[in-house]
Coordinates of C-alpha atoms and ligand atoms in Angstrom, one line a residue:
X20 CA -38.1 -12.6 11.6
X21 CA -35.5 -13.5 9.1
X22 CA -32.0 -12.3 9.7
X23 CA -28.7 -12.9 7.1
X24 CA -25.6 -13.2 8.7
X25 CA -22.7 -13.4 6.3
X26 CA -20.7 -17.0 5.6
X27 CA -18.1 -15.4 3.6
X28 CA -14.5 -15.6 4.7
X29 CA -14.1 -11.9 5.3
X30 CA -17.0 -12.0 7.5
X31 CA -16.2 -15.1 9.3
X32 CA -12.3 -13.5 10.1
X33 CA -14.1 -10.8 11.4
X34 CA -16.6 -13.0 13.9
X35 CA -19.4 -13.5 11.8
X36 CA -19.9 -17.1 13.2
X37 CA -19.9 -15.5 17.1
X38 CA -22.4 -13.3 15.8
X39 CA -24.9 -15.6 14.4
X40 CA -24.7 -17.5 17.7
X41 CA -25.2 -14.5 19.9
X42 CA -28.0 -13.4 17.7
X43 CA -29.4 -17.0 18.4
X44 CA -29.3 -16.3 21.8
X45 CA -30.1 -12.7 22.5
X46 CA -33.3 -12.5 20.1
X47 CA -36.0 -11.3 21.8
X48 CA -38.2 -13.8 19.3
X49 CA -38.3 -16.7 16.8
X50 CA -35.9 -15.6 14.1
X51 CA -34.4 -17.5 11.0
X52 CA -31.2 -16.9 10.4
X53 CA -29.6 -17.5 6.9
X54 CA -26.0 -17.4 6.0
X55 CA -25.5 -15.9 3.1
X56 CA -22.4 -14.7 0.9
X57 CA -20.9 -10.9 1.4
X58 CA -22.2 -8.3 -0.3
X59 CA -18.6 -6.8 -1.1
X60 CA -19.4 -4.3 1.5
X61 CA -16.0 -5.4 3.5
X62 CA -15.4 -2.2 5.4
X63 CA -19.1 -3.1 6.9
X64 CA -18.3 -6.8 7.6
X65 CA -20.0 -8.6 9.3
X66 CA -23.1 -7.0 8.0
X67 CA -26.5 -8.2 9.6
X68 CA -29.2 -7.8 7.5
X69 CA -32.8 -8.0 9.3
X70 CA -35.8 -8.5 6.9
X71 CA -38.3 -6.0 7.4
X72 CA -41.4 -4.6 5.3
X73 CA -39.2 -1.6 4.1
X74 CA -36.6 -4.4 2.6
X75 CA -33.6 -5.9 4.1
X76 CA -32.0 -3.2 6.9
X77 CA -28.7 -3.5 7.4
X78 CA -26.0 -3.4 10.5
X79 CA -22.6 -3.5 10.3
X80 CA -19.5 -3.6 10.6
X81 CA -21.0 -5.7 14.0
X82 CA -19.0 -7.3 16.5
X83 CA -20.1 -10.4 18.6
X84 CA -20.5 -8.3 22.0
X85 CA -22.5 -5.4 20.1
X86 CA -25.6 -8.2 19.4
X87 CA -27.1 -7.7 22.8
X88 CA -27.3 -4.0 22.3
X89 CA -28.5 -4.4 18.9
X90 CA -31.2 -6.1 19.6
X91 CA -32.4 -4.5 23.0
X92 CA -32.1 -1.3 20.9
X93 CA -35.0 -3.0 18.7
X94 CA -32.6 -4.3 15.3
X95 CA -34.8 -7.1 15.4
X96 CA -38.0 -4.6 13.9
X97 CA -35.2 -2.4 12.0
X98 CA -35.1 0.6 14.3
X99 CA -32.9 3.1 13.9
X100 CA -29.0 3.1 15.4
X101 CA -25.5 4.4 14.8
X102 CA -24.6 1.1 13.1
X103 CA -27.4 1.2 11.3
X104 CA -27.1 1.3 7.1
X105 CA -30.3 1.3 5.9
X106 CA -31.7 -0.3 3.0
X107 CA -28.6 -2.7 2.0
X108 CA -29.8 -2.6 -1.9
X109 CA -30.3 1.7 -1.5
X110 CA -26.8 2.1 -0.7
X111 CA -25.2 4.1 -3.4
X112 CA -21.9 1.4 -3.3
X113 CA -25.0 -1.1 -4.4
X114 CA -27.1 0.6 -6.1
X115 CA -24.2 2.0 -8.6
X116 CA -23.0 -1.1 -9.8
X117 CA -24.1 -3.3 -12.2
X118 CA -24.0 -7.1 -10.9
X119 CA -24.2 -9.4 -13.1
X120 CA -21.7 -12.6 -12.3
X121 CA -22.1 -11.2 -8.5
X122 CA -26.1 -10.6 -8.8
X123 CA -26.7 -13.4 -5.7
X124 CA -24.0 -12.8 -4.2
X125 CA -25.1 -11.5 -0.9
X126 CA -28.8 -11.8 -1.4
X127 CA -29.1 -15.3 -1.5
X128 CA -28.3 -18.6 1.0
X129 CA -25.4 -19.5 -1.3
X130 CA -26.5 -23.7 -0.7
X131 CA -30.2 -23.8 -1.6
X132 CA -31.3 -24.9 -4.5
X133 CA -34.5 -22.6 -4.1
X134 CA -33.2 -19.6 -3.5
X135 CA -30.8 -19.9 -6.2
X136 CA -34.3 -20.4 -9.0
X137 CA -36.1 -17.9 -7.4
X138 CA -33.4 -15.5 -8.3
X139 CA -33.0 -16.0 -11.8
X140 CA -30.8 -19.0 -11.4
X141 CA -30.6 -21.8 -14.2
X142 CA -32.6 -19.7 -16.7
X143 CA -28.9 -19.4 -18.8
X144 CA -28.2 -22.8 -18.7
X145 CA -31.9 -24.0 -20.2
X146 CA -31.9 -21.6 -22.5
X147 CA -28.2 -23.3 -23.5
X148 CA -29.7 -26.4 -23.6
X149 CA -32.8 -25.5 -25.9
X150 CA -29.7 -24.5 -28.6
X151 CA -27.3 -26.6 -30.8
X152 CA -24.0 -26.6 -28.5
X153 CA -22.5 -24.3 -32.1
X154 CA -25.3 -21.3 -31.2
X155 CA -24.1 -21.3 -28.0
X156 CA -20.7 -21.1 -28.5
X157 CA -21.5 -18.3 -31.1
X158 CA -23.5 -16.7 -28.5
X159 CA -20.2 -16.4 -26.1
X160 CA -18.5 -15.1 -28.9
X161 CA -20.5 -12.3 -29.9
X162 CA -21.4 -11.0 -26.2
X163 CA -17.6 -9.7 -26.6
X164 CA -16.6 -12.0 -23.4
X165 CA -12.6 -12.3 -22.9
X166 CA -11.0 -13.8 -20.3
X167 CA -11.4 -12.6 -16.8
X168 CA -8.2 -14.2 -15.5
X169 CA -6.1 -11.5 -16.7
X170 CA -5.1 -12.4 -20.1
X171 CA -8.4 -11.3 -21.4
X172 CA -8.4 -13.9 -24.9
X173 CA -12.0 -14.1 -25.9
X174 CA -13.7 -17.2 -24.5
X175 CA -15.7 -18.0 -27.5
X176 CA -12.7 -18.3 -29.6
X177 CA -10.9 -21.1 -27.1
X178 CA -14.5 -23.1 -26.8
X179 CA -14.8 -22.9 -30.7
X180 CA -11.1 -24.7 -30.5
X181 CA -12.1 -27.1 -28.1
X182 CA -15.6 -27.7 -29.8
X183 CA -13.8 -28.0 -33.1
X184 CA -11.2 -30.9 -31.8
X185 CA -12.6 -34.0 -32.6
X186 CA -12.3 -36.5 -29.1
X187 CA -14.1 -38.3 -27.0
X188 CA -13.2 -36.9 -23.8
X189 CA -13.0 -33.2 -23.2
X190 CA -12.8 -31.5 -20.2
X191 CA -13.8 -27.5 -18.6
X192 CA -11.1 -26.6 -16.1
X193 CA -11.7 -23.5 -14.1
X194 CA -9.2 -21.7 -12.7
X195 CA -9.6 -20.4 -9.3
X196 CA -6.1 -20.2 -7.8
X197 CA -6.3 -16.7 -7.6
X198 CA -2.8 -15.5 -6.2
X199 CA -2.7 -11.7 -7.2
X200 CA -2.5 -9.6 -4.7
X201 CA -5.0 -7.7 -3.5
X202 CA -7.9 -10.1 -5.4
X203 CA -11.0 -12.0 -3.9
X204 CA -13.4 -11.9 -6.5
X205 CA -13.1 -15.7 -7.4
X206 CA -13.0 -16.7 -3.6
X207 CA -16.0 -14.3 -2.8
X208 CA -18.1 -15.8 -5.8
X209 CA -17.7 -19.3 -4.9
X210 CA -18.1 -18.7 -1.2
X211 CA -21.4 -16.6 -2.0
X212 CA -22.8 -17.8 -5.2
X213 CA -21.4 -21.2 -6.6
X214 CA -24.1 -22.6 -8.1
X215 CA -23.5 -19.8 -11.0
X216 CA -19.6 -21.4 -11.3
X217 CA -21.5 -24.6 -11.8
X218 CA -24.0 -23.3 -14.3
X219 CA -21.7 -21.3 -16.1
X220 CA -19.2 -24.4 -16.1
X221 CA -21.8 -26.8 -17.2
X222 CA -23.1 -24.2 -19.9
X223 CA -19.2 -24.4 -21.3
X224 CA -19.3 -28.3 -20.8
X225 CA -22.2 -28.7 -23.6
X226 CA -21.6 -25.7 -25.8
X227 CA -17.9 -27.5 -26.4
X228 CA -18.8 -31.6 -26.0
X229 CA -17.5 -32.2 -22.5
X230 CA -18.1 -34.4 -19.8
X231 CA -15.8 -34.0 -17.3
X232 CA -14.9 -30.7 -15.3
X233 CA -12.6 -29.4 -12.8
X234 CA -12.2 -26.5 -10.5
X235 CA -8.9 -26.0 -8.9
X236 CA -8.8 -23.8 -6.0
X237 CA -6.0 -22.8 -4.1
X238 CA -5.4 -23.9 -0.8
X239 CA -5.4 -21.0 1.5
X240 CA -9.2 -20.7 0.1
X241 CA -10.6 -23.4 2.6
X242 CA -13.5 -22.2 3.1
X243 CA -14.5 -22.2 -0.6
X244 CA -13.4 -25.3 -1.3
X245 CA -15.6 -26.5 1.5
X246 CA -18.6 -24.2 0.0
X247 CA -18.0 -25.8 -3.9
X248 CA -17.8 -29.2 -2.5
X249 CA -21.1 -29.3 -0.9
X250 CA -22.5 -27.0 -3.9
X251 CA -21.6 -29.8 -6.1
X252 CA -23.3 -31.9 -4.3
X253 CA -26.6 -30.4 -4.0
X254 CA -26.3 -29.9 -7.5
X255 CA -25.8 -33.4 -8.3
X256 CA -28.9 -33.9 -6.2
X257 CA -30.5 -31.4 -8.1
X258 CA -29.8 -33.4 -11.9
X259 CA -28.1 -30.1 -12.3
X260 CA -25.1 -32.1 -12.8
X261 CA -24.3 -35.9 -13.8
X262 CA -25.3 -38.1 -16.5
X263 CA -28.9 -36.4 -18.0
X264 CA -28.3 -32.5 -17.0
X265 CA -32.0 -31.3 -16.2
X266 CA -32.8 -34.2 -18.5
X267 CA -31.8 -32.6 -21.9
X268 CA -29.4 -36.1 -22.4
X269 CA -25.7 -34.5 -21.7
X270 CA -23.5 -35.9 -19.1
X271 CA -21.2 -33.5 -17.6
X272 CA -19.8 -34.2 -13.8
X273 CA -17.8 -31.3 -11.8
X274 CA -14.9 -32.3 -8.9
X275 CA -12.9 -29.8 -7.4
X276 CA -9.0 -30.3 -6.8
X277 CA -7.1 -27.9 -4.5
X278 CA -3.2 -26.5 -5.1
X279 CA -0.5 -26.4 -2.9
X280 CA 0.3 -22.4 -3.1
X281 CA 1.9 -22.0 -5.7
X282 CA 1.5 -18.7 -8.0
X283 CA 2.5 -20.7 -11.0
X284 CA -0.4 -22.8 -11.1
X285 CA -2.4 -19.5 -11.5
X286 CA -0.5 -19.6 -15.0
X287 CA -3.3 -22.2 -17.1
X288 CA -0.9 -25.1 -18.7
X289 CA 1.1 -25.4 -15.0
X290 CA -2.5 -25.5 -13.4
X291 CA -2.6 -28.5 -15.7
X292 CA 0.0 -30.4 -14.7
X293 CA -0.6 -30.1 -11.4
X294 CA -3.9 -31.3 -12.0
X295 CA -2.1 -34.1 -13.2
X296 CA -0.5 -34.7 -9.7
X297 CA 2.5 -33.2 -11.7
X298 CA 4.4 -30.7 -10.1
X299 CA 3.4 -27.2 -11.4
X300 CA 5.9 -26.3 -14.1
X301 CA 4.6 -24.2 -16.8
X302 CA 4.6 -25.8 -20.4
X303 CA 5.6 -24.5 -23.6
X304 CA 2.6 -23.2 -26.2
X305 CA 1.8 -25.0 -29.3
X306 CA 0.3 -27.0 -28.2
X307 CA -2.2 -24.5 -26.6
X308 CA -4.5 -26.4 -24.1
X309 CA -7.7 -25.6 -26.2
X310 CA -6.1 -28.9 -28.3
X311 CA -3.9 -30.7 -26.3
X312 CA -5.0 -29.9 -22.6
X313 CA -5.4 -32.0 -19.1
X314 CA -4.0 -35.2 -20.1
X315 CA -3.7 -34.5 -23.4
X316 CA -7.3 -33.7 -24.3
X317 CA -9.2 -30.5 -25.6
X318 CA -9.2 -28.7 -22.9
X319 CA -11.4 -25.4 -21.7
X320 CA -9.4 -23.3 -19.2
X321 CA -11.4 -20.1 -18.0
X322 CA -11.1 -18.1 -14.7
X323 CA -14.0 -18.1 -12.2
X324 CA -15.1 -15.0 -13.1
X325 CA -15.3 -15.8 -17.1
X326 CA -17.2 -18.9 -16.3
X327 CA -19.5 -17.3 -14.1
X328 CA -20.4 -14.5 -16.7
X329 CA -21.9 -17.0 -18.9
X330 CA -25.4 -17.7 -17.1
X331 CA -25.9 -14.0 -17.3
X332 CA -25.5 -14.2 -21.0
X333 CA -27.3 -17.0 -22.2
X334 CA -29.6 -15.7 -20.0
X335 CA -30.4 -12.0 -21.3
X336 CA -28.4 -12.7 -24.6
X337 CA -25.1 -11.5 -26.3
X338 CA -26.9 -8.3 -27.1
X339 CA -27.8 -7.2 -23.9
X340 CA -24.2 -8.3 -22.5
X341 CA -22.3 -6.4 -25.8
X342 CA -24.1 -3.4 -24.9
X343 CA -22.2 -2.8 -21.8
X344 CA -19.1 -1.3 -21.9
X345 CA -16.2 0.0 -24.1
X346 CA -14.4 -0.5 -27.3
X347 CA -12.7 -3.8 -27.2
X348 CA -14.0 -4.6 -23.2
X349 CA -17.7 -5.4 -23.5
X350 CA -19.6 -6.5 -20.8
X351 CA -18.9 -6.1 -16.9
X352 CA -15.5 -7.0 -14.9
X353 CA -15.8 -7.5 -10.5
X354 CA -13.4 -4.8 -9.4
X355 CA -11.4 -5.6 -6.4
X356 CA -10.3 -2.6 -3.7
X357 CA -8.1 -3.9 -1.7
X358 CA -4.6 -2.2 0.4
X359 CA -5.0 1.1 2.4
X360 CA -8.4 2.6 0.7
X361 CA -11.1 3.8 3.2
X362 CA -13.9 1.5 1.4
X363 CA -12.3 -2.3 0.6
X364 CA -14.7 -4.7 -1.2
X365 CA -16.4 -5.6 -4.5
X366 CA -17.6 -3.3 -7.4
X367 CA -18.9 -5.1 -10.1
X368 CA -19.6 -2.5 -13.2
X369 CA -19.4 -2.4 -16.5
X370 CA -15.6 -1.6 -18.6
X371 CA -14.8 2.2 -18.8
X372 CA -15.0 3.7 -15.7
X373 CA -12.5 5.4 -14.6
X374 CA -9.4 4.4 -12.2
X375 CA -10.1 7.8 -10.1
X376 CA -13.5 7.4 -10.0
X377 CA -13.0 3.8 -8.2
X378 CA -10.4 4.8 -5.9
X379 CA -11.7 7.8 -5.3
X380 CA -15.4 8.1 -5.2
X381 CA -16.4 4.6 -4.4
X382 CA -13.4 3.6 -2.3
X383 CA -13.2 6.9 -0.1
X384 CA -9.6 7.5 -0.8
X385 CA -6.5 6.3 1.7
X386 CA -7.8 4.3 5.1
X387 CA -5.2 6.2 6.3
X388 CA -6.5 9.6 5.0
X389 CA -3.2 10.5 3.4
X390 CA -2.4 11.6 0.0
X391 CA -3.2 8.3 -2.8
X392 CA 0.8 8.3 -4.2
X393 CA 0.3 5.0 -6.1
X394 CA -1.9 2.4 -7.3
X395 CA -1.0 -1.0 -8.6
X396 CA -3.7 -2.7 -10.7
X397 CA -4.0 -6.2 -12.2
X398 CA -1.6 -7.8 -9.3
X399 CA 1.9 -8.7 -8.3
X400 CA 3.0 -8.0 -12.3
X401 CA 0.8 -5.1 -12.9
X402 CA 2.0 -1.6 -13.3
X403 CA 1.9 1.1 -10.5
X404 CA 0.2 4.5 -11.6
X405 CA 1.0 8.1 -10.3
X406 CA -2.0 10.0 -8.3
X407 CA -2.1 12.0 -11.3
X408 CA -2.3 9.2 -13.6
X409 CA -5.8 7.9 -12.6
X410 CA -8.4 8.9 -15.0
X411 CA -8.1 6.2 -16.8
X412 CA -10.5 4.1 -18.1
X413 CA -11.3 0.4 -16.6
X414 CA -10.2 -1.5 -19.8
X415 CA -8.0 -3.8 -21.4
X416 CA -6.7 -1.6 -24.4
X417 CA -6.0 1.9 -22.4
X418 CA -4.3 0.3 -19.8
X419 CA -2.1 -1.4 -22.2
X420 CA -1.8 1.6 -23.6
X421 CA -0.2 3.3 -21.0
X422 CA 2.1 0.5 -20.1
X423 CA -0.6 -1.1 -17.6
X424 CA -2.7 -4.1 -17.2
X425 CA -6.1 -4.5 -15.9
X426 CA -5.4 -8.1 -15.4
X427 CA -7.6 -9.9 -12.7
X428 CA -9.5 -6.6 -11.8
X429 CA -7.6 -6.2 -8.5
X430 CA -6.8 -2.5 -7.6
X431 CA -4.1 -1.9 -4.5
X432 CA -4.2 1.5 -3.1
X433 CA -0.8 2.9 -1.2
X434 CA -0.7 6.6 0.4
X435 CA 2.5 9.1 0.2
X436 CA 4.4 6.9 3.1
X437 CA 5.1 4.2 0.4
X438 CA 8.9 3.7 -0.5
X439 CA 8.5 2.7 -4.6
X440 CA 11.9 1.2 -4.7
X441 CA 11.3 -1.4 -1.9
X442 CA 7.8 -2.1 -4.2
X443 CA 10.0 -2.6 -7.1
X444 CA 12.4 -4.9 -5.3
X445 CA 9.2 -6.9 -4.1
X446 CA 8.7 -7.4 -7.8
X447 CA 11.5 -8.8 -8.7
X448 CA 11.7 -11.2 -4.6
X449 CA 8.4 -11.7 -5.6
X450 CA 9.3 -13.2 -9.2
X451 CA 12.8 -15.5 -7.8
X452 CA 10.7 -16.9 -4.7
X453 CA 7.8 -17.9 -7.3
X454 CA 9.1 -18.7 -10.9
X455 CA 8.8 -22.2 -11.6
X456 CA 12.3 -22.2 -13.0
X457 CA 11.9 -23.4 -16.1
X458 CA 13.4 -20.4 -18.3
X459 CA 16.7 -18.5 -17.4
X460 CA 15.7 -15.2 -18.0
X461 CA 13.2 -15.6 -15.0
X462 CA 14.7 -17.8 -13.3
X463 CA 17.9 -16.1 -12.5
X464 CA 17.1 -12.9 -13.6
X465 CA 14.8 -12.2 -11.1
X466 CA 17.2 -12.7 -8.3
X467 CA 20.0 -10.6 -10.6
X468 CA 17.4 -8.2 -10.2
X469 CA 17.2 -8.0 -6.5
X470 CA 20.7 -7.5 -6.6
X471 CA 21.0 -4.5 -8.9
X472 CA 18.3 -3.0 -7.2
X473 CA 20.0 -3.1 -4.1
X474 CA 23.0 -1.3 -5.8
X475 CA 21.2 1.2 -7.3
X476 CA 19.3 2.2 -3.8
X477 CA 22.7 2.1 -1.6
X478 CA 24.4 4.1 -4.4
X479 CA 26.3 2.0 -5.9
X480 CA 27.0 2.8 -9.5
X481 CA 24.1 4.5 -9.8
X482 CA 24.2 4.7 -13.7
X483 CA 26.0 1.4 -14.7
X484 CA 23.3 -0.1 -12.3
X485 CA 20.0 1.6 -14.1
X486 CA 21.3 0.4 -17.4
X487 CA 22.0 -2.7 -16.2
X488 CA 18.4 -2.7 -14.9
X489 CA 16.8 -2.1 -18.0
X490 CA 18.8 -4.4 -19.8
X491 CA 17.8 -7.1 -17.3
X492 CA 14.1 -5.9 -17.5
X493 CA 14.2 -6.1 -21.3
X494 CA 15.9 -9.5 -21.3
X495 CA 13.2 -10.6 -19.1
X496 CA 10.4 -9.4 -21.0
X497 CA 11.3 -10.8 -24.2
X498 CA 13.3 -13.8 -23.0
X499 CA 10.7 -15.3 -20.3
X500 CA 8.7 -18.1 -21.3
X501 CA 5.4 -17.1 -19.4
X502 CA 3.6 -14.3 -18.0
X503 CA 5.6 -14.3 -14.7
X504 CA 8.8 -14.0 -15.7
X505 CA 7.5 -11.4 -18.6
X506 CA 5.4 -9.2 -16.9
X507 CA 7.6 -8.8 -13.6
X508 CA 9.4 -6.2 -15.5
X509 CA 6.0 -3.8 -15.6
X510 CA 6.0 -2.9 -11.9
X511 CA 9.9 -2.0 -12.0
X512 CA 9.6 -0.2 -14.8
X513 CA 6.5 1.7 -13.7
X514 CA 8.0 2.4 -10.8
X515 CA 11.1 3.8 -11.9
X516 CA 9.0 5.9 -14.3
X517 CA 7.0 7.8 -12.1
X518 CA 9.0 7.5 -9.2
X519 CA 12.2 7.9 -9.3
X520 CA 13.1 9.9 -6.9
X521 CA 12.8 6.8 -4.7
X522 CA 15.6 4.9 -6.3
X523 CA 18.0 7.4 -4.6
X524 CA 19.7 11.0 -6.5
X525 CA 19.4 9.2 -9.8
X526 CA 17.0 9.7 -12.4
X527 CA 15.9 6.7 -14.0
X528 CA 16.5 7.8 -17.4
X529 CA 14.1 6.6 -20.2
X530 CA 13.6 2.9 -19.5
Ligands
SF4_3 FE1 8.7 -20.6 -15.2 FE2 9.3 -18.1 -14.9 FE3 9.9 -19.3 -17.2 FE4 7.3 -18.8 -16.5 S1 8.9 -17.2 -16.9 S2 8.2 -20.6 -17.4 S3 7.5 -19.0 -14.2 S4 10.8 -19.8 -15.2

């Protein structure tokens, strides 16, 4: 009997490693047990999976003491019990999505090689190989991908820079220092499927002429770090990576380099330098890193999630990638649900679905069965929404639209108990503690901000204050030299939008 036991962070905080060793002990019978990477299911976590002739039955969520019970109560042949799921791939929260970068994730032993070709894996990356390294680039281009990281600039366009910079060293660099709040997407990837980062990395490597790659991962994310390491390894193993990739004559290696906490070096050119061994200060663009990237060379900088798209595509082609979603978003994004929402986890689907129907239909609502007053989407800097502001669509241009972001995908659910003008003030802490402090307007307007935030909630001034507010916020927006200090402005503004009631008798005027 074969039974999966989650390996995934989020499992393993929950007991997932005291399980697998009770189940070792308990069963009843010879069983197999295979750790594999989280569904996205986390509300379930850990969830057993038992192989069975009906398909893989699922517990969960399962606590270490429960196994004995489980497995007197016959879990072991699949029988029926309160904790019992079902069919793991017939649950509607699976069977609704469309998984494409997270298609393994969950069903496979995230380490073997095997497991990894049986299902589907490689398949982009010969294909890539079969083609000039131009067609593929041209291939990235037309499935419509942009970047998953939150800026969302179509990847083809940076590799055809990098492929179109003459040098003899180039390097990928994948970012995977994934600081937002309320985002795991890049951590649960590489935790449960990182042989597609390495593929889809390695694709990038010889569709733009490089040799050398990097994934910097940040350090709270031991555990994947630990689970890319070894990856690499097995692929080196493998002559997936190294000096003749599957023999096709291109060199490309892959080492992984872990931050030190710092949000900045989420921002791509200060994730450079500190790949440099520099400290992470953001740099000024020209020169964009596409030209003039780690250590002065042409440079492809992607998110996790961008890189780990591209197997799918090469794989079933730009077509069948294009044809998913809307307008300008094409293809699929890994939505995060994450704060006080009933159903937490992973929802990988394709652009255009709507804000409500996320929340709401796949994530159950509040945990705490309140009212939904807010959401904040795309992180720290993205905008909050209204309940009543939800039916938007997943994607980048109506979010920007209505003065929101989609950023990373992460989506941060707070019920009618939350006090908007302490989650404005967060914005701006949040922005003094972590600028890099390179540009004034950042710099020392985030902790001005702080300040006049505090005035305007204890009364101060009220309408000096506001103004003063959104002259700060308007400084900071045009002034800043990056995204951090820029965007902080969009969850105080948002919030004094729709909420100003919170920011004491005040209204907040048209700002
Ligand atoms: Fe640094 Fe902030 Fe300026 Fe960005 S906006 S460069 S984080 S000081």
């Amino acid at each position: 009997t074969t039974v999966y036991v989650p390996r995934d962070s989020a499992a393993l905080s929950l007991g997932a490693d005291e399980v697998a060793a009770n189940l070792a002990q308990e069963a009843d019978r010879p069983i197999r047990i295979v750790r594999n990477g989280s569904h996205g299911m986390l509300w379930l976590e850990p969830l057993v999976e038992v192989v069975t002739e009906r398909g893989r039955i699922g517990y969960g969520p399962v606590e270490p003491d429960a196994v004995a019970g489980l497995v007197a109560a016959g879990m072991l042949d699949g029988a029926g019990h309160e904790l019992c799921q079902g069919v793991v791939a017939e649950l509607p929260w699976l069977r609704d999505q469309t998984r494409l970068c997270f298609a393994r994730v969950g069903v496979t032993d995230p380490l073997s090689p095997e497991d990894y070709v049986a299902h589907g894996g490689l398949a982009g990356l010969r294909r890539a190989l079969r083609l000039p390294p131009a067609d593929v680039v041209a291939e990235v281009t037309e499935s419509g991908l942009r970047g998953r990281g939150g800026a969302g600039f179509p990847a083809g366009i940076k590799w055809k820079t990098v492929a179109g910079t003459p040098g003899p060293l180039k390097f990928v660099c994948c970012n995977a220092d994934e600081g937002d709040s309320g985002t795991f997407a890049d951590r649960m990837l590489m935790e449960g499927d990182p042989f597609t980062l390495i593929e889809g990395m390695t694709i990038a490597a010889y569709a733009v002429g490089a040799t050398e790659g990097y994934v910097y991962i940040r350090s709270e994310y031991p555990d994947a770090v630990r689970t890319m390491r070894e990856a690499i390894a097995v692929a080196r193993e493998q002559g997936w990576l190294g000096e003749n990739v599957l023999g096709a004559g291109h060199t490309f290696d892959l080492f992984v380099r872990v931050g030190a906490g710092a949000y900045i070096c989420g921002e791509e050119t200060a994730m450079l330098e500190s790949l440099e061994g520099k400290r992470g200060m953001v740099r000024a663009k020209p020169p964009i890193p596409a030209i003039t990237g780690l250590f002065g060379k042409p440079t492809v900088v992607n998110n996790v999630l961008t890189l780990a798209s591209v197997p799918a595509i090469l794989a079933g082609g730009a077509a069948a990638y294009q044809a998913l979603g809307v307008e300008r978003s094409r293809g699929t994004q890994v939505f995060q649900l994450a704060g006080n929402v009933a159903r937490g986890g992973i929802f990988e689907t394709a652009f255009g679905m709507t804000l409500h129907e996320l929340v709401h239909t796949y994530g159950g609502g509040t945990r705490t069965g309140r009212p939904v007053r807010a959401v904040q989407v795309g992180g720290p800097l993205g905008a909050y929404l209204p309940a009543t502001g939800l039916d938007l669509p997943m994607e980048y241009e109506a979010f920007a639209a209505a003065g929101a972001m989609l950023g990373h995908g992460g989506v941060v659910v707070f019920d009618d108990t939350v006090d908007m003008a302490s989650m404005a003030r967060f914005a701006m802490e949040f922005c003094a503690e972590e600028s890099c402090g390179k540009c004034t307007p950042c710099r020392v307007g985030a902790v001005r901000g702080v300040e006049v935030i505090d005035k305007i909630v204890a009364g101060q001034d009220p309408d000096g204050n506001l103004a003063l507010l959104g002259d700060l916020c308007e400084l900071m927006t045009e002034g800043s030299l990056c995204a951090m200090g820029g965007l902080t402005p969009m969850p105080v503004r948002s919030a004094l939008l729709h909420f100003a009631d919170d920011f004491g008798p005040k209204r907040a005027g048209d700002f």
